[in-house]
Each structure stands twice: as C-alpha cells, then as structure tokens.
Amino acid sequence: MSLPDITQLNKRFGAADRIAFRAGPGGLPMAALAGPHGSCEVSLYGAHVLAYKPAGQMPVLFVSRKAVYEAGKPIRGGIPVCWPWFGPHPTARSKPAHGFARLLMWSVLTAEYSSQMTDIKLGLTDSEYTRSIWPHTFDLTLRVVLDTTLRVELTTANRDKEPMTITEALHTYLQVRDVAQVSVGGLDGVPYYDSLTDRKHAAQKGNIHIHGETDRVYHDTGSACFVDDPGLGRQIVVAKRNSHSTVVWNPWIEKSRRLPDFGADEYPRMLCVETANAMQAALTLPPGETHTLALSLRAEMKTA
Ligand code: TA6
C-alpha cells in the first residue's frame, strides 16, 4: 500500500493550527483537525476517526492500547467504517469482516475551516482489488465536520450500470468510565436481534444496561441514543440520519480475551453504539444514485 506524501498534503490542505497532516501510529498518515470547540484525528487509512475531544472534556472515543496499525488489518477503536457489508460477508467468510473500506488508504478530497467549523472530506473509489471481491463501481466519501459536535457522514455513490446492495455502519467505540454503570436510552420498545443467542426480541424494555457480553442489532429505529455515564459525569448523545439500525456491543470478559488487538482489562472502558443499516435494513441503490449515512456525536457534562 503506497502512503500519501504528508509534506504535499500539508502544502495542499494544511492550515496553521486548524488542519495538519502527520504520520500517526504505525506511520499511517492522519489528519489532525482543531477548532474552537475541540479537536479530532482522522486516519487516511480506512477514513478512520481515531480521536474526538470536545474542548474542556475527556476524549469521547475509545481506542485499544493493543490496536494494530497495519495495512490490511482493522484498527480496534475510534469509528471504523463498515462498508459495503456489515459483519461477516453474507456468503464468503474468506472476505474481510465489515467489508474492505476500513482496510484501504483513502485520499483527501477537501479540507476547509471557518471560525467555528473544521471540515475534511476523504474519498475511496473502486479498484481492481475491490472489484475482485465486490463487483461494483462506486465513489465513497467520508466527511468529518468538527464544530460543537462531531459529524461523520458516509456517502455512497453508485457509479455502476447495475443496482448495488449494501449494509454499512459507523462502528463507534465510545469511551466510558465503567460500562457496568452506564445506561443507554433511546431504544425503549425497539425490536432487536441478539447476535449471541440468534434470537429476535419484540421490544427493548427501558434503558439498556450492560452486565455481560452484549451484541444486539436494533431494527427500524432512527432514534438518537443517550449514553449516560455517571463515572465520567457526562452523557454522550449519538444522533443519526438515514440509519435504520443501531448496534450495541461490548465484548465483556471472555470475548475480550479472544481479541488479540484488545486488552483483556479494557472492556469496562468502552461501549460500541453503532450507526448502521444492517440485516433487513440493507440498502439497494439504483445506478447513479447516492446515499448518506450520517452520525453526530456530542458530549454533555452532567451538572452536579
Ligand atoms: O459490533 C458488532 C460486531 O459485529 C460484533 O459482532 C463484533 O464482531 C464487533 O462488530 C467487532 O468486529 P471487528 O471485525 O471489528 O472485530
């Protein structure tokens, strides 16, 4: 995988203390964005948001200390882009879990800022490699907008002559103080599929509490999620647009031990609340059409 020239990126897109490109972990190029309301970091590898820190607050995203930063491997944490399929490939288990978008180097399309906002767009188009595992031509854009919230927008453009069917997710790893103390509101009454038991449930009862390995796909919901974290004295709001599924995941103890790029002691510090179109929310995009999956993250300190 050829790495973009960081000096050229800074010449073309850099902007004083607002937009800077540098070699991140593993030497992978990343963009550091800053503004009056906070800062964030986006790896060009996978168009992967690695960090988001609102001004005066603790970081919002979790990244494992054992994360791997190597071509062809997913980064454990931040906001992985799962596309053009969510989860294992529906028929070919040899194909990468959660698709290939998070395993490829993206290019910088635009990088701009104003007094309140810093905004970068990354792009990925089909290649011989992608067409060998997914026979479609496409343009994929990831836009990250840093202002009083962090907005992440994944836009799929079907450049093919045939319709394309995708599932997708912005697989957000939130940083929490102790996941066993956290509650997640916004999904009360929503039906969900429990991936651990392969069972469908008619309705979530009240807020979600995590007391073991949890891996659920909530269906037919456009609702924001409210992650209440008493340990850090804050609530993280995960709002979304054009997403019909929300995935909630924590590996807990045993699964954590089986993940080579995740510390066995890290599961209390994280919770995935994922903005998705998964399972029956698969999207079929006609030729020439576009679709944008949008996420907005904000952290609100709880008054004492
Ligand atoms: O978050 C839902 C999920 O599909 C879980 O089943 C678990 O596999 C997680 O994603 C992590 O997937 P990854 O491929 O990043 O290890």
PDB file of C-alpha atoms and ligand atoms in Angstrom:
ATOM      1  CA  MET A   1       0.000   0.000   0.000  1.00  0.00           C
ATOM      2  CA  SER A   2       1.615   3.300  -1.060  1.00  0.00           C
ATOM      3  CA  LEU A   3       1.455   6.050   1.575  1.00  0.00           C
ATOM      4  CA  PRO A   4       0.385   9.604   0.602  1.00  0.00           C
ATOM      5  CA  ASP A   5       3.095  12.289   0.830  1.00  0.00           C
ATOM      6  CA  ILE A   6       2.472  14.130   4.090  1.00  0.00           C
ATOM      7  CA  THR A   7       4.506  17.173   3.038  1.00  0.00           C
ATOM      8  CA  GLN A   8       2.388  17.511  -0.094  1.00  0.00           C
ATOM      9  CA  LEU A   9      -0.823  17.072   1.918  1.00  0.00           C
ATOM     10  CA  ASN A  10       0.217  19.879   4.266  1.00  0.00           C
ATOM     11  CA  LYS A  11       1.158  22.096   1.337  1.00  0.00           C
ATOM     12  CA  ARG A  12      -2.167  21.489  -0.395  1.00  0.00           C
ATOM     13  CA  PHE A  13      -4.594  21.248   2.535  1.00  0.00           C
ATOM     14  CA  GLY A  14      -2.774  22.239   5.739  1.00  0.00           C
ATOM     15  CA  ALA A  15      -3.907  25.338   7.592  1.00  0.00           C
ATOM     16  CA  ALA A  16      -1.887  26.710  10.509  1.00  0.00           C
ATOM     17  CA  ASP A  17      -3.317  25.347  13.767  1.00  0.00           C
ATOM     18  CA  ARG A  18      -6.593  24.068  12.247  1.00  0.00           C
ATOM     19  CA  ILE A  19      -5.628  21.310   9.808  1.00  0.00           C
ATOM     20  CA  ALA A  20      -2.352  19.386   9.886  1.00  0.00           C
ATOM     21  CA  PHE A  21      -1.264  16.052   8.438  1.00  0.00           C
ATOM     22  CA  ARG A  22       1.265  13.827  10.128  1.00  0.00           C
ATOM     23  CA  ALA A  23       2.386  10.235  10.440  1.00  0.00           C
ATOM     24  CA  GLY A  24       0.214   8.597  13.082  1.00  0.00           C
ATOM     25  CA  PRO A  25       0.657   5.271  14.851  1.00  0.00           C
ATOM     26  CA  GLY A  26       2.273   2.689  12.611  1.00  0.00           C
ATOM     27  CA  GLY A  27       3.383   5.530  10.320  1.00  0.00           C
ATOM     28  CA  LEU A  28      -0.119   5.722   8.850  1.00  0.00           C
ATOM     29  CA  PRO A  29      -0.943   9.249   7.641  1.00  0.00           C
ATOM     30  CA  MET A  30      -3.570  11.091   9.606  1.00  0.00           C
ATOM     31  CA  ALA A  31      -5.247  14.476   9.688  1.00  0.00           C
ATOM     32  CA  ALA A  32      -5.355  16.427  12.964  1.00  0.00           C
ATOM     33  CA  LEU A  33      -8.286  18.853  12.989  1.00  0.00           C
ATOM     34  CA  ALA A  34      -8.752  21.587  15.579  1.00  0.00           C
ATOM     35  CA  GLY A  35     -11.243  24.353  16.223  1.00  0.00           C
ATOM     36  CA  PRO A  36     -12.731  26.473  18.996  1.00  0.00           C
ATOM     37  CA  HIS A  37     -14.948  23.579  20.180  1.00  0.00           C
ATOM     38  CA  GLY A  38     -12.362  20.789  20.317  1.00  0.00           C
ATOM     39  CA  SER A  39     -10.129  18.539  18.225  1.00  0.00           C
ATOM     40  CA  CYS A  40     -10.225  15.255  16.336  1.00  0.00           C
ATOM     41  CA  GLU A  41      -7.912  12.940  14.414  1.00  0.00           C
ATOM     42  CA  VAL A  42      -8.753  11.015  11.245  1.00  0.00           C
ATOM     43  CA  SER A  43      -6.532   8.307   9.780  1.00  0.00           C
ATOM     44  CA  LEU A  44      -6.444   8.293   5.986  1.00  0.00           C
ATOM     45  CA  TYR A  45      -6.163   4.521   6.369  1.00  0.00           C
ATOM     46  CA  GLY A  46      -9.766   3.426   6.455  1.00  0.00           C
ATOM     47  CA  ALA A  47     -11.004   7.052   6.739  1.00  0.00           C
ATOM     48  CA  HIS A  48     -10.981   6.105  10.386  1.00  0.00           C
ATOM     49  CA  VAL A  49     -11.773   8.713  13.051  1.00  0.00           C
ATOM     50  CA  LEU A  50      -9.309   7.858  15.822  1.00  0.00           C
ATOM     51  CA  ALA A  51      -9.974  10.603  18.346  1.00  0.00           C
ATOM     52  CA  TYR A  52     -12.528  13.242  19.260  1.00  0.00           C
ATOM     53  CA  LYS A  53     -12.038  15.560  22.232  1.00  0.00           C
ATOM     54  CA  PRO A  54     -14.551  18.335  22.860  1.00  0.00           C
ATOM     55  CA  ALA A  55     -12.997  21.437  24.447  1.00  0.00           C
ATOM     56  CA  GLY A  56     -12.765  21.033  28.229  1.00  0.00           C
ATOM     57  CA  GLN A  57     -13.915  17.412  28.145  1.00  0.00           C
ATOM     58  CA  MET A  58     -12.494  13.907  28.307  1.00  0.00           C
ATOM     59  CA  PRO A  59     -11.966  12.131  24.966  1.00  0.00           C
ATOM     60  CA  VAL A  60     -15.225  10.709  23.587  1.00  0.00           C
ATOM     61  CA  LEU A  61     -13.773   7.786  21.616  1.00  0.00           C
ATOM     62  CA  PHE A  62     -12.001   4.641  22.833  1.00  0.00           C
ATOM     63  CA  VAL A  63      -9.011   3.066  21.065  1.00  0.00           C
ATOM     64  CA  SER A  64      -7.450  -0.096  22.445  1.00  0.00           C
ATOM     65  CA  ARG A  65      -3.891   0.155  23.681  1.00  0.00           C
ATOM     66  CA  LYS A  66      -3.330  -3.056  21.724  1.00  0.00           C
ATOM     67  CA  ALA A  67      -4.748  -1.657  18.487  1.00  0.00           C
ATOM     68  CA  VAL A  68      -2.814  -2.655  15.378  1.00  0.00           C
ATOM     69  CA  TYR A  69      -1.935  -0.066  12.733  1.00  0.00           C
ATOM     70  CA  GLU A  70      -1.001  -2.242   9.747  1.00  0.00           C
ATOM     71  CA  ALA A  71      -2.231  -2.329   6.161  1.00  0.00           C
ATOM     72  CA  GLY A  72      -4.886  -4.956   5.766  1.00  0.00           C
ATOM     73  CA  LYS A  73      -5.859  -5.025   9.442  1.00  0.00           C
ATOM     74  CA  PRO A  74      -8.698  -3.071  11.127  1.00  0.00           C
ATOM     75  CA  ILE A  75      -7.923  -0.548  13.864  1.00  0.00           C
ATOM     76  CA  ARG A  76      -9.604  -1.515  17.160  1.00  0.00           C
ATOM     77  CA  GLY A  77     -11.416   1.583  18.274  1.00  0.00           C
ATOM     78  CA  GLY A  78     -12.435   5.054  17.099  1.00  0.00           C
ATOM     79  CA  ILE A  79     -15.074   4.941  14.350  1.00  0.00           C
ATOM     80  CA  PRO A  80     -14.388   2.080  11.897  1.00  0.00           C
ATOM     81  CA  VAL A  81     -16.167   2.446   8.545  1.00  0.00           C
ATOM     82  CA  CYS A  82     -18.000  -0.807   7.868  1.00  0.00           C
ATOM     83  CA  TRP A  83     -18.815  -0.940   4.124  1.00  0.00           C
ATOM     84  CA  PRO A  84     -20.079  -2.396   1.744  1.00  0.00           C
ATOM     85  CA  TRP A  85     -21.215  -5.020   4.225  1.00  0.00           C
ATOM     86  CA  PHE A  86     -21.704  -5.050   7.993  1.00  0.00           C
ATOM     87  CA  GLY A  87     -20.488  -8.111   9.922  1.00  0.00           C
ATOM     88  CA  PRO A  88     -19.214 -11.250   8.192  1.00  0.00           C
ATOM     89  CA  HIS A  89     -19.676 -11.354   4.401  1.00  0.00           C
ATOM     90  CA  PRO A  90     -23.091 -12.947   3.831  1.00  0.00           C
ATOM     91  CA  THR A  91     -21.754 -15.827   1.720  1.00  0.00           C
ATOM     92  CA  ALA A  92     -17.928 -15.782   1.629  1.00  0.00           C
ATOM     93  CA  ARG A  93     -16.365 -15.964   5.068  1.00  0.00           C
ATOM     94  CA  SER A  94     -12.931 -15.537   3.430  1.00  0.00           C
ATOM     95  CA  LYS A  95     -13.836 -11.907   2.697  1.00  0.00           C
ATOM     96  CA  PRO A  96     -12.982  -9.324   5.378  1.00  0.00           C
ATOM     97  CA  ALA A  97     -15.467  -8.850   8.209  1.00  0.00           C
ATOM     98  CA  HIS A  98     -17.238  -5.465   7.961  1.00  0.00           C
ATOM     99  CA  GLY A  99     -16.151  -5.026   4.339  1.00  0.00           C
ATOM    100  CA  PHE A 100     -12.975  -3.576   2.839  1.00  0.00           C
ATOM    101  CA  ALA A 101     -13.405   0.219   3.246  1.00  0.00           C
ATOM    102  CA  ARG A 102     -11.651   0.269   6.653  1.00  0.00           C
ATOM    103  CA  LEU A 103      -8.679  -1.667   5.215  1.00  0.00           C
ATOM    104  CA  LEU A 104      -7.723   0.692   2.372  1.00  0.00           C
ATOM    105  CA  MET A 105      -5.961   4.056   2.067  1.00  0.00           C
ATOM    106  CA  TRP A 106      -8.351   6.887   1.235  1.00  0.00           C
ATOM    107  CA  SER A 107      -7.427  10.168  -0.469  1.00  0.00           C
ATOM    108  CA  VAL A 108      -8.028  13.717   0.749  1.00  0.00           C
ATOM    109  CA  LEU A 109     -10.673  15.442  -1.377  1.00  0.00           C
ATOM    110  CA  THR A 110     -11.116  18.739   0.522  1.00  0.00           C
ATOM    111  CA  ALA A 111     -10.074  20.238   3.845  1.00  0.00           C
ATOM    112  CA  GLU A 112     -11.563  23.585   4.939  1.00  0.00           C
ATOM    113  CA  TYR A 113     -12.286  25.625   8.038  1.00  0.00           C
ATOM    114  CA  SER A 114     -14.225  28.635   9.203  1.00  0.00           C
ATOM    115  CA  SER A 115     -14.292  30.442  12.522  1.00  0.00           C
ATOM    116  CA  GLN A 116     -16.437  27.719  14.139  1.00  0.00           C
ATOM    117  CA  MET A 117     -16.023  24.635  11.962  1.00  0.00           C
ATOM    118  CA  THR A 118     -13.271  22.379  10.555  1.00  0.00           C
ATOM    119  CA  ASP A 119     -14.284  20.081   7.746  1.00  0.00           C
ATOM    120  CA  ILE A 120     -12.460  17.339   5.833  1.00  0.00           C
ATOM    121  CA  LYS A 121     -13.626  15.005   3.070  1.00  0.00           C
ATOM    122  CA  LEU A 122     -11.869  11.752   2.210  1.00  0.00           C
ATOM    123  CA  GLY A 123     -12.601   9.601  -0.827  1.00  0.00           C
ATOM    124  CA  LEU A 124     -12.333   5.983  -1.971  1.00  0.00           C
ATOM    125  CA  THR A 125     -13.153   4.637  -5.410  1.00  0.00           C
ATOM    126  CA  ASP A 126     -13.331   1.099  -6.714  1.00  0.00           C
ATOM    127  CA  SER A 127     -10.127  -0.620  -7.818  1.00  0.00           C
ATOM    128  CA  GLU A 128      -9.056  -3.895  -9.330  1.00  0.00           C
ATOM    129  CA  TYR A 129      -8.775  -5.219  -5.769  1.00  0.00           C
ATOM    130  CA  THR A 130     -12.216  -4.063  -4.632  1.00  0.00           C
ATOM    131  CA  ARG A 131     -13.846  -5.272  -7.847  1.00  0.00           C
ATOM    132  CA  SER A 132     -12.219  -8.671  -7.309  1.00  0.00           C
ATOM    133  CA  ILE A 133     -14.145  -9.091  -4.057  1.00  0.00           C
ATOM    134  CA  TRP A 134     -17.178  -6.875  -4.781  1.00  0.00           C
ATOM    135  CA  PRO A 135     -18.017  -6.419  -8.491  1.00  0.00           C
ATOM    136  CA  HIS A 136     -19.282  -2.826  -8.442  1.00  0.00           C
ATOM    137  CA  THR A 137     -18.001   0.633  -9.382  1.00  0.00           C
ATOM    138  CA  PHE A 138     -18.551   3.278  -6.731  1.00  0.00           C
ATOM    139  CA  ASP A 139     -17.403   6.525  -5.164  1.00  0.00           C
ATOM    140  CA  LEU A 140     -17.319   6.544  -1.375  1.00  0.00           C
ATOM    141  CA  THR A 141     -16.865   9.778   0.583  1.00  0.00           C
ATOM    142  CA  LEU A 142     -16.366  10.258   4.292  1.00  0.00           C
ATOM    143  CA  ARG A 143     -16.894  13.757   5.610  1.00  0.00           C
ATOM    144  CA  VAL A 144     -15.852  14.751   9.140  1.00  0.00           C
ATOM    145  CA  VAL A 145     -17.134  18.073  10.466  1.00  0.00           C
ATOM    146  CA  LEU A 146     -15.823  19.355  13.805  1.00  0.00           C
ATOM    147  CA  ASP A 147     -17.814  22.128  15.443  1.00  0.00           C
ATOM    148  CA  THR A 148     -19.922  21.948  18.616  1.00  0.00           C
ATOM    149  CA  THR A 149     -20.497  18.292  17.712  1.00  0.00           C
ATOM    150  CA  LEU A 150     -18.555  15.792  15.622  1.00  0.00           C
ATOM    151  CA  ARG A 151     -20.420  14.900  12.454  1.00  0.00           C
ATOM    152  CA  VAL A 152     -19.367  11.920  10.345  1.00  0.00           C
ATOM    153  CA  GLU A 153     -21.123  11.338   7.017  1.00  0.00           C
ATOM    154  CA  LEU A 154     -20.546   8.311   4.775  1.00  0.00           C
ATOM    155  CA  THR A 155     -21.828   8.852   1.239  1.00  0.00           C
ATOM    156  CA  THR A 156     -22.116   6.004  -1.240  1.00  0.00           C
ATOM    157  CA  ALA A 157     -22.417   6.883  -4.934  1.00  0.00           C
ATOM    158  CA  ASN A 158     -23.383   4.062  -7.281  1.00  0.00           C
ATOM    159  CA  ARG A 159     -21.290   4.598 -10.398  1.00  0.00           C
ATOM    160  CA  ASP A 160     -22.354   1.252 -11.820  1.00  0.00           C
ATOM    161  CA  LYS A 161     -24.874   0.360 -14.520  1.00  0.00           C
ATOM    162  CA  GLU A 162     -26.464  -2.086 -12.073  1.00  0.00           C
ATOM    163  CA  PRO A 163     -28.142  -1.520  -8.702  1.00  0.00           C
ATOM    164  CA  MET A 164     -25.884  -2.201  -5.689  1.00  0.00           C
ATOM    165  CA  THR A 165     -26.975  -3.586  -2.334  1.00  0.00           C
ATOM    166  CA  ILE A 166     -25.013  -2.595   0.754  1.00  0.00           C
ATOM    167  CA  THR A 167     -25.116  -2.837   4.502  1.00  0.00           C
ATOM    168  CA  GLU A 168     -22.990  -0.361   6.427  1.00  0.00           C
ATOM    169  CA  ALA A 169     -22.086   1.073   9.814  1.00  0.00           C
ATOM    170  CA  LEU A 170     -20.145   3.814  11.509  1.00  0.00           C
ATOM    171  CA  HIS A 171     -18.927   1.468  14.238  1.00  0.00           C
ATOM    172  CA  THR A 172     -18.375   3.995  17.046  1.00  0.00           C
ATOM    173  CA  TYR A 173     -16.348   2.932  20.105  1.00  0.00           C
ATOM    174  CA  LEU A 174     -17.320   5.273  22.951  1.00  0.00           C
ATOM    175  CA  GLN A 175     -15.044   5.796  25.947  1.00  0.00           C
ATOM    176  CA  VAL A 176     -16.811   5.300  29.288  1.00  0.00           C
ATOM    177  CA  ARG A 177     -15.612   5.117  32.884  1.00  0.00           C
ATOM    178  CA  ASP A 178     -17.244   1.779  33.732  1.00  0.00           C
ATOM    179  CA  VAL A 179     -19.617   0.159  31.266  1.00  0.00           C
ATOM    180  CA  ALA A 180     -21.432  -1.682  34.102  1.00  0.00           C
ATOM    181  CA  GLN A 181     -22.572   1.733  35.420  1.00  0.00           C
ATOM    182  CA  VAL A 182     -23.683   3.045  32.034  1.00  0.00           C
ATOM    183  CA  SER A 183     -27.252   3.159  30.729  1.00  0.00           C
ATOM    184  CA  VAL A 184     -28.298   3.685  27.120  1.00  0.00           C
ATOM    185  CA  GLY A 185     -31.595   5.429  26.451  1.00  0.00           C
ATOM    186  CA  GLY A 186     -33.442   5.990  23.185  1.00  0.00           C
ATOM    187  CA  LEU A 187     -34.231   2.393  22.226  1.00  0.00           C
ATOM    188  CA  ASP A 188     -37.120   1.642  24.580  1.00  0.00           C
ATOM    189  CA  GLY A 189     -39.725  -0.501  22.770  1.00  0.00           C
ATOM    190  CA  VAL A 190     -37.436  -1.112  19.747  1.00  0.00           C
ATOM    191  CA  PRO A 191     -37.189  -4.687  18.405  1.00  0.00           C
ATOM    192  CA  TYR A 192     -33.722  -6.219  18.294  1.00  0.00           C
ATOM    193  CA  TYR A 193     -31.760  -9.258  17.194  1.00  0.00           C
ATOM    194  CA  ASP A 194     -29.417 -10.756  19.769  1.00  0.00           C
ATOM    195  CA  SER A 195     -26.349 -11.972  17.853  1.00  0.00           C
ATOM    196  CA  LEU A 196     -25.210 -14.053  20.820  1.00  0.00           C
ATOM    197  CA  THR A 197     -28.365 -16.149  21.058  1.00  0.00           C
ATOM    198  CA  ASP A 198     -29.542 -15.800  17.437  1.00  0.00           C
ATOM    199  CA  ARG A 199     -32.910 -14.705  18.876  1.00  0.00           C
ATOM    200  CA  LYS A 200     -35.260 -11.895  17.924  1.00  0.00           C
ATOM    201  CA  HIS A 201     -36.817  -9.780  20.670  1.00  0.00           C
ATOM    202  CA  ALA A 202     -40.028  -7.848  20.152  1.00  0.00           C
ATOM    203  CA  ALA A 203     -39.074  -4.815  22.200  1.00  0.00           C
ATOM    204  CA  GLN A 204     -36.267  -3.384  24.299  1.00  0.00           C
ATOM    205  CA  LYS A 205     -37.592  -2.821  27.785  1.00  0.00           C
ATOM    206  CA  GLY A 206     -36.480   0.598  29.038  1.00  0.00           C
ATOM    207  CA  ASN A 207     -32.824   1.643  29.005  1.00  0.00           C
ATOM    208  CA  ILE A 208     -30.033  -0.777  28.077  1.00  0.00           C
ATOM    209  CA  HIS A 209     -27.664  -1.840  30.841  1.00  0.00           C
ATOM    210  CA  ILE A 210     -24.522  -3.885  30.181  1.00  0.00           C
ATOM    211  CA  HIS A 211     -23.832  -6.761  32.551  1.00  0.00           C
ATOM    212  CA  GLY A 212     -22.175  -9.236  30.191  1.00  0.00           C
ATOM    213  CA  GLU A 213     -21.201  -9.705  26.555  1.00  0.00           C
ATOM    214  CA  THR A 214     -23.725  -7.724  24.553  1.00  0.00           C
ATOM    215  CA  ASP A 215     -24.140  -7.804  20.765  1.00  0.00           C
ATOM    216  CA  ARG A 216     -27.507  -6.586  19.547  1.00  0.00           C
ATOM    217  CA  VAL A 217     -28.850  -5.114  16.308  1.00  0.00           C
ATOM    218  CA  TYR A 218     -31.814  -2.803  16.983  1.00  0.00           C
ATOM    219  CA  HIS A 219     -34.105  -2.584  13.961  1.00  0.00           C
ATOM    220  CA  ASP A 220     -36.317   0.100  12.381  1.00  0.00           C
ATOM    221  CA  THR A 221     -35.025   2.881  14.585  1.00  0.00           C
ATOM    222  CA  GLY A 222     -33.935   6.360  13.603  1.00  0.00           C
ATOM    223  CA  SER A 223     -33.680   7.402  17.243  1.00  0.00           C
ATOM    224  CA  ALA A 224     -30.694   9.064  18.848  1.00  0.00           C
ATOM    225  CA  CYS A 225     -29.073   7.135  21.705  1.00  0.00           C
ATOM    226  CA  PHE A 226     -28.284   8.740  25.062  1.00  0.00           C
ATOM    227  CA  VAL A 227     -25.319   7.105  26.781  1.00  0.00           C
ATOM    228  CA  ASP A 228     -25.420   8.114  30.414  1.00  0.00           C
ATOM    229  CA  ASP A 229     -22.012   7.703  32.078  1.00  0.00           C
ATOM    230  CA  PRO A 230     -22.150   8.561  35.802  1.00  0.00           C
ATOM    231  CA  GLY A 231     -18.459   7.635  36.187  1.00  0.00           C
ATOM    232  CA  LEU A 232     -17.356  10.433  33.874  1.00  0.00           C
ATOM    233  CA  GLY A 233     -20.316  12.635  34.845  1.00  0.00           C
ATOM    234  CA  ARG A 234     -21.462  13.019  31.266  1.00  0.00           C
ATOM    235  CA  GLN A 235     -23.969  11.944  28.666  1.00  0.00           C
ATOM    236  CA  ILE A 236     -22.896  11.195  25.112  1.00  0.00           C
ATOM    237  CA  VAL A 237     -25.598  11.734  22.507  1.00  0.00           C
ATOM    238  CA  VAL A 238     -25.270   9.568  19.396  1.00  0.00           C
ATOM    239  CA  ALA A 239     -27.669  11.091  16.853  1.00  0.00           C
ATOM    240  CA  LYS A 240     -28.105   9.895  13.274  1.00  0.00           C
ATOM    241  CA  ARG A 241     -29.692  10.390   9.867  1.00  0.00           C
ATOM    242  CA  ASN A 242     -30.593   7.797   7.195  1.00  0.00           C
ATOM    243  CA  SER A 243     -29.810   4.935   9.553  1.00  0.00           C
ATOM    244  CA  HIS A 244     -32.430   2.299  10.364  1.00  0.00           C
ATOM    245  CA  SER A 245     -30.292   0.107  12.644  1.00  0.00           C
ATOM    246  CA  THR A 246     -28.392   0.733  15.852  1.00  0.00           C
ATOM    247  CA  VAL A 247     -25.869  -1.850  17.061  1.00  0.00           C
ATOM    248  CA  VAL A 248     -24.832  -2.083  20.717  1.00  0.00           C
ATOM    249  CA  TRP A 249     -21.714  -4.116  21.512  1.00  0.00           C
ATOM    250  CA  ASN A 250     -19.471  -4.837  24.429  1.00  0.00           C
ATOM    251  CA  PRO A 251     -17.230  -7.938  24.349  1.00  0.00           C
ATOM    252  CA  TRP A 252     -17.105  -8.309  28.158  1.00  0.00           C
ATOM    253  CA  ILE A 253     -14.585 -10.737  29.683  1.00  0.00           C
ATOM    254  CA  GLU A 254     -14.347 -13.926  27.581  1.00  0.00           C
ATOM    255  CA  LYS A 255     -14.612 -12.311  24.135  1.00  0.00           C
ATOM    256  CA  SER A 256     -12.074  -9.661  25.215  1.00  0.00           C
ATOM    257  CA  ARG A 257      -9.613 -12.456  25.951  1.00  0.00           C
ATOM    258  CA  ARG A 258     -10.113 -13.825  22.436  1.00  0.00           C
ATOM    259  CA  LEU A 259      -9.404 -10.500  20.713  1.00  0.00           C
ATOM    260  CA  PRO A 260      -5.642 -10.183  20.055  1.00  0.00           C
ATOM    261  CA  ASP A 261      -5.907  -6.403  19.498  1.00  0.00           C
ATOM    262  CA  PHE A 262      -7.893  -5.674  22.658  1.00  0.00           C
ATOM    263  CA  GLY A 263      -6.698  -5.646  26.276  1.00  0.00           C
ATOM    264  CA  ALA A 264      -8.428  -8.215  28.499  1.00  0.00           C
ATOM    265  CA  ASP A 265      -8.958  -5.405  31.051  1.00  0.00           C
ATOM    266  CA  GLU A 266     -10.339  -2.855  28.583  1.00  0.00           C
ATOM    267  CA  TYR A 267     -13.973  -3.890  28.204  1.00  0.00           C
ATOM    268  CA  PRO A 268     -15.187  -1.749  31.173  1.00  0.00           C
ATOM    269  CA  ARG A 269     -13.837   1.351  29.440  1.00  0.00           C
ATOM    270  CA  MET A 270     -15.764   1.095  26.182  1.00  0.00           C
ATOM    271  CA  LEU A 271     -19.173   0.646  24.604  1.00  0.00           C
ATOM    272  CA  CYS A 272     -19.945   0.478  20.894  1.00  0.00           C
ATOM    273  CA  VAL A 273     -23.101   2.299  19.813  1.00  0.00           C
ATOM    274  CA  GLU A 274     -23.091   1.932  16.063  1.00  0.00           C
ATOM    275  CA  THR A 275     -24.976   3.910  13.443  1.00  0.00           C
ATOM    276  CA  ALA A 276     -25.894   1.338  10.817  1.00  0.00           C
ATOM    277  CA  ASN A 277     -28.060  -0.097   8.098  1.00  0.00           C
ATOM    278  CA  ALA A 278     -27.680  -3.786   8.864  1.00  0.00           C
ATOM    279  CA  MET A 279     -29.515  -7.091   8.268  1.00  0.00           C
ATOM    280  CA  GLN A 280     -33.032  -6.329   6.933  1.00  0.00           C
ATOM    281  CA  ALA A 281     -32.048  -2.631   6.583  1.00  0.00           C
ATOM    282  CA  ALA A 282     -29.799  -3.488   3.611  1.00  0.00           C
ATOM    283  CA  LEU A 283     -29.996  -0.700   1.023  1.00  0.00           C
ATOM    284  CA  THR A 284     -30.325  -1.189  -2.728  1.00  0.00           C
ATOM    285  CA  LEU A 285     -29.021   1.850  -4.592  1.00  0.00           C
ATOM    286  CA  PRO A 286     -30.048   2.273  -8.253  1.00  0.00           C
ATOM    287  CA  PRO A 287     -27.341   3.262 -10.768  1.00  0.00           C
ATOM    288  CA  GLY A 288     -26.300   6.900 -10.404  1.00  0.00           C
ATOM    289  CA  GLU A 289     -27.967   7.297  -7.012  1.00  0.00           C
ATOM    290  CA  THR A 290     -26.250   8.334  -3.754  1.00  0.00           C
ATOM    291  CA  HIS A 291     -26.998   7.620  -0.080  1.00  0.00           C
ATOM    292  CA  THR A 292     -25.552   9.297   3.007  1.00  0.00           C
ATOM    293  CA  LEU A 293     -25.340   7.629   6.430  1.00  0.00           C
ATOM    294  CA  ALA A 294     -24.861  10.406   8.998  1.00  0.00           C
ATOM    295  CA  LEU A 295     -23.735  10.373  12.639  1.00  0.00           C
ATOM    296  CA  SER A 296     -23.479  13.229  15.099  1.00  0.00           C
ATOM    297  CA  LEU A 297     -21.685  12.870  18.432  1.00  0.00           C
ATOM    298  CA  ARG A 298     -21.827  15.296  21.310  1.00  0.00           C
ATOM    299  CA  ALA A 299     -20.864  15.010  24.967  1.00  0.00           C
ATOM    300  CA  GLU A 300     -22.730  16.930  27.646  1.00  0.00           C
ATOM    301  CA  MET A 301     -21.318  17.266  31.157  1.00  0.00           C
ATOM    302  CA  LYS A 302     -23.910  16.412  33.779  1.00  0.00           C
ATOM    303  CA  THR A 303     -24.461  19.228  36.232  1.00  0.00           C
ATOM    304  CA  ALA A 304     -23.764  18.104  39.811  1.00  0.00           C
TER     305      ALA A 304
HETATM  306  O1  TA6 B   1     -20.287  -4.552  16.823  1.00  0.00           O
HETATM  307  C1  TA6 B   1     -20.876  -5.639  16.253  1.00  0.00           C
HETATM  308  C2  TA6 B   1     -19.817  -6.625  15.753  1.00  0.00           C
HETATM  309  O2  TA6 B   1     -20.242  -7.192  14.555  1.00  0.00           O
HETATM  310  C3  TA6 B   1     -19.561  -7.674  16.832  1.00  0.00           C
HETATM  311  O3  TA6 B   1     -20.182  -8.889  16.477  1.00  0.00           O
HETATM  312  C4  TA6 B   1     -18.030  -7.781  16.868  1.00  0.00           C
HETATM  313  O4  TA6 B   1     -17.574  -8.711  15.900  1.00  0.00           O
HETATM  314  C5  TA6 B   1     -17.639  -6.350  16.526  1.00  0.00           C
HETATM  315  O5  TA6 B   1     -18.543  -5.983  15.494  1.00  0.00           O
HETATM  316  C6  TA6 B   1     -16.189  -6.165  16.173  1.00  0.00           C
HETATM  317  O6  TA6 B   1     -15.937  -6.577  14.867  1.00  0.00           O
HETATM  318  P1  TA6 B   1     -14.411  -6.484  14.329  1.00  0.00           P
HETATM  319  O7  TA6 B   1     -14.432  -7.097  12.973  1.00  0.00           O
HETATM  320  O8  TA6 B   1     -14.032  -5.022  14.302  1.00  0.00           O
HETATM  321  O9  TA6 B   1     -13.591  -7.229  15.339  1.00  0.00           O
END
